[in-house]
XYZ file of C-alpha atoms in Angstrom:
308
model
C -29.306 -47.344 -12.730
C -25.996 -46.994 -11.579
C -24.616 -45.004 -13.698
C -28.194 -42.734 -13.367
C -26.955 -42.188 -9.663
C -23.530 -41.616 -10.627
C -24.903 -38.403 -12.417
C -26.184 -36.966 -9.974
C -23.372 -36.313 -8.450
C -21.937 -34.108 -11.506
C -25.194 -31.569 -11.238
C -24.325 -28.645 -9.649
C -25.118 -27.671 -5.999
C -26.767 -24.400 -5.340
C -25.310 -22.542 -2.924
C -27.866 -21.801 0.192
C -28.971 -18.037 0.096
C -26.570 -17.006 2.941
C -23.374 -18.135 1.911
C -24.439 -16.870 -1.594
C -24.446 -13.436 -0.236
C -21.544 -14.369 2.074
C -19.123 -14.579 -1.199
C -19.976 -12.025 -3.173
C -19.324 -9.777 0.109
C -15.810 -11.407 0.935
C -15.090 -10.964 -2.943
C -16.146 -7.437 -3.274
C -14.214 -6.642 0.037
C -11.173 -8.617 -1.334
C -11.247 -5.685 -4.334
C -10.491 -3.241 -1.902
C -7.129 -5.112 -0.584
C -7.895 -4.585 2.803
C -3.968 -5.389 3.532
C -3.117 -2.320 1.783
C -5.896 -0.363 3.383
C -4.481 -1.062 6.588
C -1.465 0.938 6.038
C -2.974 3.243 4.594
C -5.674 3.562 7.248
C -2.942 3.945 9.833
C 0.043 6.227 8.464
C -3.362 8.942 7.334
C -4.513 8.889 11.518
C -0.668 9.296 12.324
C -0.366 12.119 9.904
C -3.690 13.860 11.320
C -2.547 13.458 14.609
C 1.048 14.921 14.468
C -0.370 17.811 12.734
C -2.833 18.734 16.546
C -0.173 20.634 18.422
C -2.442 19.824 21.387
C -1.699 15.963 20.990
C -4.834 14.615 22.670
C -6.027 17.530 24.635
C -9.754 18.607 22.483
C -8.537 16.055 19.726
C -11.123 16.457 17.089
C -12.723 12.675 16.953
C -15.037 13.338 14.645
C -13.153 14.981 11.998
C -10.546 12.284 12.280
C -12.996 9.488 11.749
C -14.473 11.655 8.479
C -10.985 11.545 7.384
C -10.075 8.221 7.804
C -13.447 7.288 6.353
C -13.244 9.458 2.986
C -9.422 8.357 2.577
C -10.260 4.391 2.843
C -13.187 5.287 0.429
C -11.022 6.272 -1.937
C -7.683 3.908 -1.191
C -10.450 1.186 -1.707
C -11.739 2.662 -5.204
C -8.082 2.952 -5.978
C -7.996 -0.882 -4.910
C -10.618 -2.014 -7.714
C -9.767 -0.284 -9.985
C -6.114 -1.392 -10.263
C -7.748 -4.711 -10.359
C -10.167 -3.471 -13.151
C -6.943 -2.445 -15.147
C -4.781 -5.343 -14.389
C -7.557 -8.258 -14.905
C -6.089 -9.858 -17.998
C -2.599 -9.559 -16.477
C -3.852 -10.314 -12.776
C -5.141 -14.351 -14.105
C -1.468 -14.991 -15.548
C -0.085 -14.544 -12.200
C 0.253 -17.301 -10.068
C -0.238 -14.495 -6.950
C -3.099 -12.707 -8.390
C -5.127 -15.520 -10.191
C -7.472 -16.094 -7.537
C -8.629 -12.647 -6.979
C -12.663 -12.182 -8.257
C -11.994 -10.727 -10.914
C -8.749 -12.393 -12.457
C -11.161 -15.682 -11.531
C -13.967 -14.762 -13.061
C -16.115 -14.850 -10.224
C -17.296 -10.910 -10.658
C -18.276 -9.165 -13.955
C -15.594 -6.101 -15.635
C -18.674 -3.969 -15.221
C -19.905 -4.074 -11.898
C -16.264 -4.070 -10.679
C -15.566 -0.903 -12.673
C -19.106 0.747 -11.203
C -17.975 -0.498 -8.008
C -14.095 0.914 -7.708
C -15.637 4.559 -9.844
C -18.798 4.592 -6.881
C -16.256 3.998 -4.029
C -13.706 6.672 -5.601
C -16.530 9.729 -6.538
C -18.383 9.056 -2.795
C -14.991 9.166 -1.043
C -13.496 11.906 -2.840
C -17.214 14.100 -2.065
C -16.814 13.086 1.453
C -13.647 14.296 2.270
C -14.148 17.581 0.409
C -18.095 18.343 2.369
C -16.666 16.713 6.078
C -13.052 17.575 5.891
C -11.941 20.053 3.365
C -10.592 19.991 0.024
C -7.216 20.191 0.636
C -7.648 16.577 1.367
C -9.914 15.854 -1.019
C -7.413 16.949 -3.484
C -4.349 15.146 -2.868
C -6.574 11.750 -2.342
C -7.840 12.409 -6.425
C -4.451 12.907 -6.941
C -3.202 10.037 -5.705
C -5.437 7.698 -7.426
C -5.115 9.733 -10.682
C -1.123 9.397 -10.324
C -1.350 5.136 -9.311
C -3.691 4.243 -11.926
C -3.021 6.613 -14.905
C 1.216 6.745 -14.900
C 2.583 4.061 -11.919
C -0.137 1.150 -13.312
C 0.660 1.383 -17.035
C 4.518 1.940 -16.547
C 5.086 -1.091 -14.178
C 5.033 -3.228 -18.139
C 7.170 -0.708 -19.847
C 9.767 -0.110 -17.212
C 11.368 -0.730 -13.995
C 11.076 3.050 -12.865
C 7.729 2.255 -12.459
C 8.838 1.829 -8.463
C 9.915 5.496 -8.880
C 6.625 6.727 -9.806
C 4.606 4.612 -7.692
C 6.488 5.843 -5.022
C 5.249 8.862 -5.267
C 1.346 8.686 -4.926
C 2.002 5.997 -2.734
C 3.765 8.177 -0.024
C 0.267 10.411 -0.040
C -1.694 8.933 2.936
C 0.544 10.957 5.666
C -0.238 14.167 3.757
C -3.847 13.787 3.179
C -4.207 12.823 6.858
C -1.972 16.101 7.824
C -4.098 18.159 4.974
C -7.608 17.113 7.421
C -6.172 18.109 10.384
C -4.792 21.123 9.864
C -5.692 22.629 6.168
C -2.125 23.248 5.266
C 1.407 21.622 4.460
C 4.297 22.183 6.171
C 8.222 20.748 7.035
C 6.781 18.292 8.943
C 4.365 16.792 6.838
C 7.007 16.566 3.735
C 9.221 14.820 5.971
C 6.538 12.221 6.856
C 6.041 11.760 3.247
C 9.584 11.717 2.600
C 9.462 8.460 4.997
C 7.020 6.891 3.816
C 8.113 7.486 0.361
C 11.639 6.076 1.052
C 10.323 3.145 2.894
C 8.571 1.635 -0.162
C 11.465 0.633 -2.071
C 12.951 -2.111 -0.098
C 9.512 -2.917 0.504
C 8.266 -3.488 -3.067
C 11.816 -4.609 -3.769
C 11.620 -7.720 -1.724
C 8.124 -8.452 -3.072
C 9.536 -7.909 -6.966
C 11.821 -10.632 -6.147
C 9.680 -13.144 -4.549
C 7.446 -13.026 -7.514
C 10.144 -12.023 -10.168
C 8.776 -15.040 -12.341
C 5.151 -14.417 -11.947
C 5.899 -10.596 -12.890
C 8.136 -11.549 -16.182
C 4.762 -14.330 -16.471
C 2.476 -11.254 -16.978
C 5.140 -8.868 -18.963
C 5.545 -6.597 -15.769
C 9.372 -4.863 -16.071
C 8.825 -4.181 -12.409
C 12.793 -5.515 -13.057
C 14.659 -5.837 -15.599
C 15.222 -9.147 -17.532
C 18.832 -8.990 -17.640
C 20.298 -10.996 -14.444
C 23.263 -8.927 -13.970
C 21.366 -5.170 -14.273
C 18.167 -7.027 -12.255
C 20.907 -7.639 -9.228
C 22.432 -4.387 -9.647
C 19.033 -2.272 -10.021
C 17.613 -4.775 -6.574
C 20.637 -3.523 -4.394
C 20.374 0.025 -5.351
C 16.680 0.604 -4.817
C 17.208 -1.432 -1.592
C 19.961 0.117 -0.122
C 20.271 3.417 -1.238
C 16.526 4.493 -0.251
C 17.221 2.659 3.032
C 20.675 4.723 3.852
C 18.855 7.952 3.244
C 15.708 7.177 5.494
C 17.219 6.484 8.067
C 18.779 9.847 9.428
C 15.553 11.288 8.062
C 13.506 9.174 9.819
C 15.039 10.539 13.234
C 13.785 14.394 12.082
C 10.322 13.696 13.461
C 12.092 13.689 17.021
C 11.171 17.174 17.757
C 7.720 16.524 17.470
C 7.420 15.251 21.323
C 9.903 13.313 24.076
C 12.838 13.177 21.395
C 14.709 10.387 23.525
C 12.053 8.250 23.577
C 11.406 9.025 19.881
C 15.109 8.543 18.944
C 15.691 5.317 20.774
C 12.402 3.648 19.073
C 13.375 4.961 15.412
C 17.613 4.021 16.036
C 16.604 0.590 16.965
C 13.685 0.175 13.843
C 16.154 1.469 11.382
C 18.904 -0.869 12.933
C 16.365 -4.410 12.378
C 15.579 -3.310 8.800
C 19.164 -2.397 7.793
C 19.816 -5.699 8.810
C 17.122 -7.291 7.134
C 17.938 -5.752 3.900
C 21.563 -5.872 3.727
C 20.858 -10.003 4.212
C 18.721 -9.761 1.431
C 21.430 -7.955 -0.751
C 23.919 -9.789 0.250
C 22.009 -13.322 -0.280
C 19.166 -12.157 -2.638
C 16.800 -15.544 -2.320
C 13.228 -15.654 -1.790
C 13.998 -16.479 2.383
C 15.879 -13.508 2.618
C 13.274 -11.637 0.408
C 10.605 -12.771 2.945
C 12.376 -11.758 5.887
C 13.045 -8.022 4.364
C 9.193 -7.879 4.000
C 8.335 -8.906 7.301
C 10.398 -6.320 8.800
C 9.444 -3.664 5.937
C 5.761 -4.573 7.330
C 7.016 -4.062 10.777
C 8.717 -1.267 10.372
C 6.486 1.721 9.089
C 3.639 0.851 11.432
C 6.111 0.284 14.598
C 7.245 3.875 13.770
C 4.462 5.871 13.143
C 3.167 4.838 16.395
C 6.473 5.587 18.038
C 5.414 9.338 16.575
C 2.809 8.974 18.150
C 3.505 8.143 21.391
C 6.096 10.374 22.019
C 3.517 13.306 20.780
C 1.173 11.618 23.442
């Protein structure tokens, strides 16, 4: 009898309807790394917006929400199908095992059909409500991430270099929607953006260093004494170049407003990273994340707001 009772307490509990549905949805949206969207969500609007010489005056709302829409469509297809890629890899990581499909929780199939659906519709959209201009450099981007930067990031650590570059995209594609064209400007907001991600994926490579060797990622290299070399130069070198280039976009409104904001940014993540160099732990790793974090979304709006 007792031990009857005590069995029934091993058979599995069906989940009520609701929070059946609720799962899957949080999983599914979990695919599209939401964090990342963010970013991207927010340097594409700064990027449209900088390209309307009018600022705010007849600001096309519309067109900037088709923009946005199309390139989170396709940053989210982009998203999965990373993950799609990466699954095997993705459950030997300590920072990745618990996404849906590294846990098992969603099949390889419908992920695929999922990040291919979200990718196709988002890349139609922004050519039929925006143009293809955009269209265009958002295929490209998710072309370049998930057929060259994806694959190299386990055969070398210039994978960063080559991520770099479709990952810089969003400013362009939002400039592209606005305006149909690229200019100076817009390949100096790229230019940031493309600079910016190397002390940013730097401090995360180090923070997870054993998670990536785990997997066979040569996001760095295994050798302790080339690792530390390779970690300061992609910090600081990146970092000493974007910051005079970061005060360019000054002319695009009140410059002293603009130049103040951007001098004082530039000064907090210097600091951040050359701690980081200098003490290269996981703290210090954190820290130069944080401010990374801080940084690119604390300056795009200072663009904008001096526009305004």
């Amino acid at each position: 009898m007792a031990s009857r009772s005590l069995a029934t307490l091993d058979l599995p509990v069906a989940l009520p309807t609701s929070a059946a549905r609720s799962t899957v949805f949080s999983d599914y949206w979990a695919l599209t790394k939401p964090e990342v969207n963010f970013l991207i969500v927010l340097t594409t609007f700064a990027g449209f917006y900088l390209a309307r010489p009018a600022g705010w005056r007849d600001f096309p709302f519309w067109l900037s929400i088709n923009a946005l829409l199309g390139t989170l469509l396709v940053a989210s297809g982009t998203g999965t199908l990373n993950q799609y890629l990466e699954r095997g890899f993705d459950a030997q990581m300590r920072r990745t095992a618990r996404r849906p499909l590294a846990a098992g929780r969603l099949k390889s199939a419908a992920v695929l059909w999922f990040g291919i659906a979200l990718s196709v519709v988002g890349s139609v959209y922004l050519a039929v409500a925006v143009n293809v201009l955009a269209s265009l450099l958002a295929m490209a981007t998710l072309l370049a991430y998930l057929f060259f930067y994806t694959p190299l990031k386990r055969k070398t650590p210039l994978c960063t270099l080559v991520g770099a570059f479709p990952g810089a995209m969003p400013p362009l594609i939002g400039w592209a929607a606005a305006s149909g064209k690229l200019n100076f400007e817009a390949w100096t907001l790229y230019a940031v953006l493309f600079l910016w991600q190397f002390p940013h994926f730097m401090a995360i490579a180090w923070m997870y260093r054993e998670d990536y060797a785990r997997a066979g990622y040569l996001v760095l290299p295994p050798d302790e004494s080339v690792r530390a070399r390779l970690v300061n130069l992609q910090t600081m070198l990146p970092l000493l170049a974007l910051m005079p280039l970061s005060l360019l976009p000054g002319s695009l409104g009140e410059a002293k407003f603009y130049l103040i904001g951007a001098l004082l940014l530039a000064a907090g993540f210097f600091y951040c990273a050359a701690q980081f160099v200098l003490r290269r732990s996981n703290s210090a790793a954190r820290r130069l994340l944080a401010a990374s974090i801080i940084y690119l979304p604390a300056l795009f709006g200072v663009m904008v707001l001096a526009r305004a």
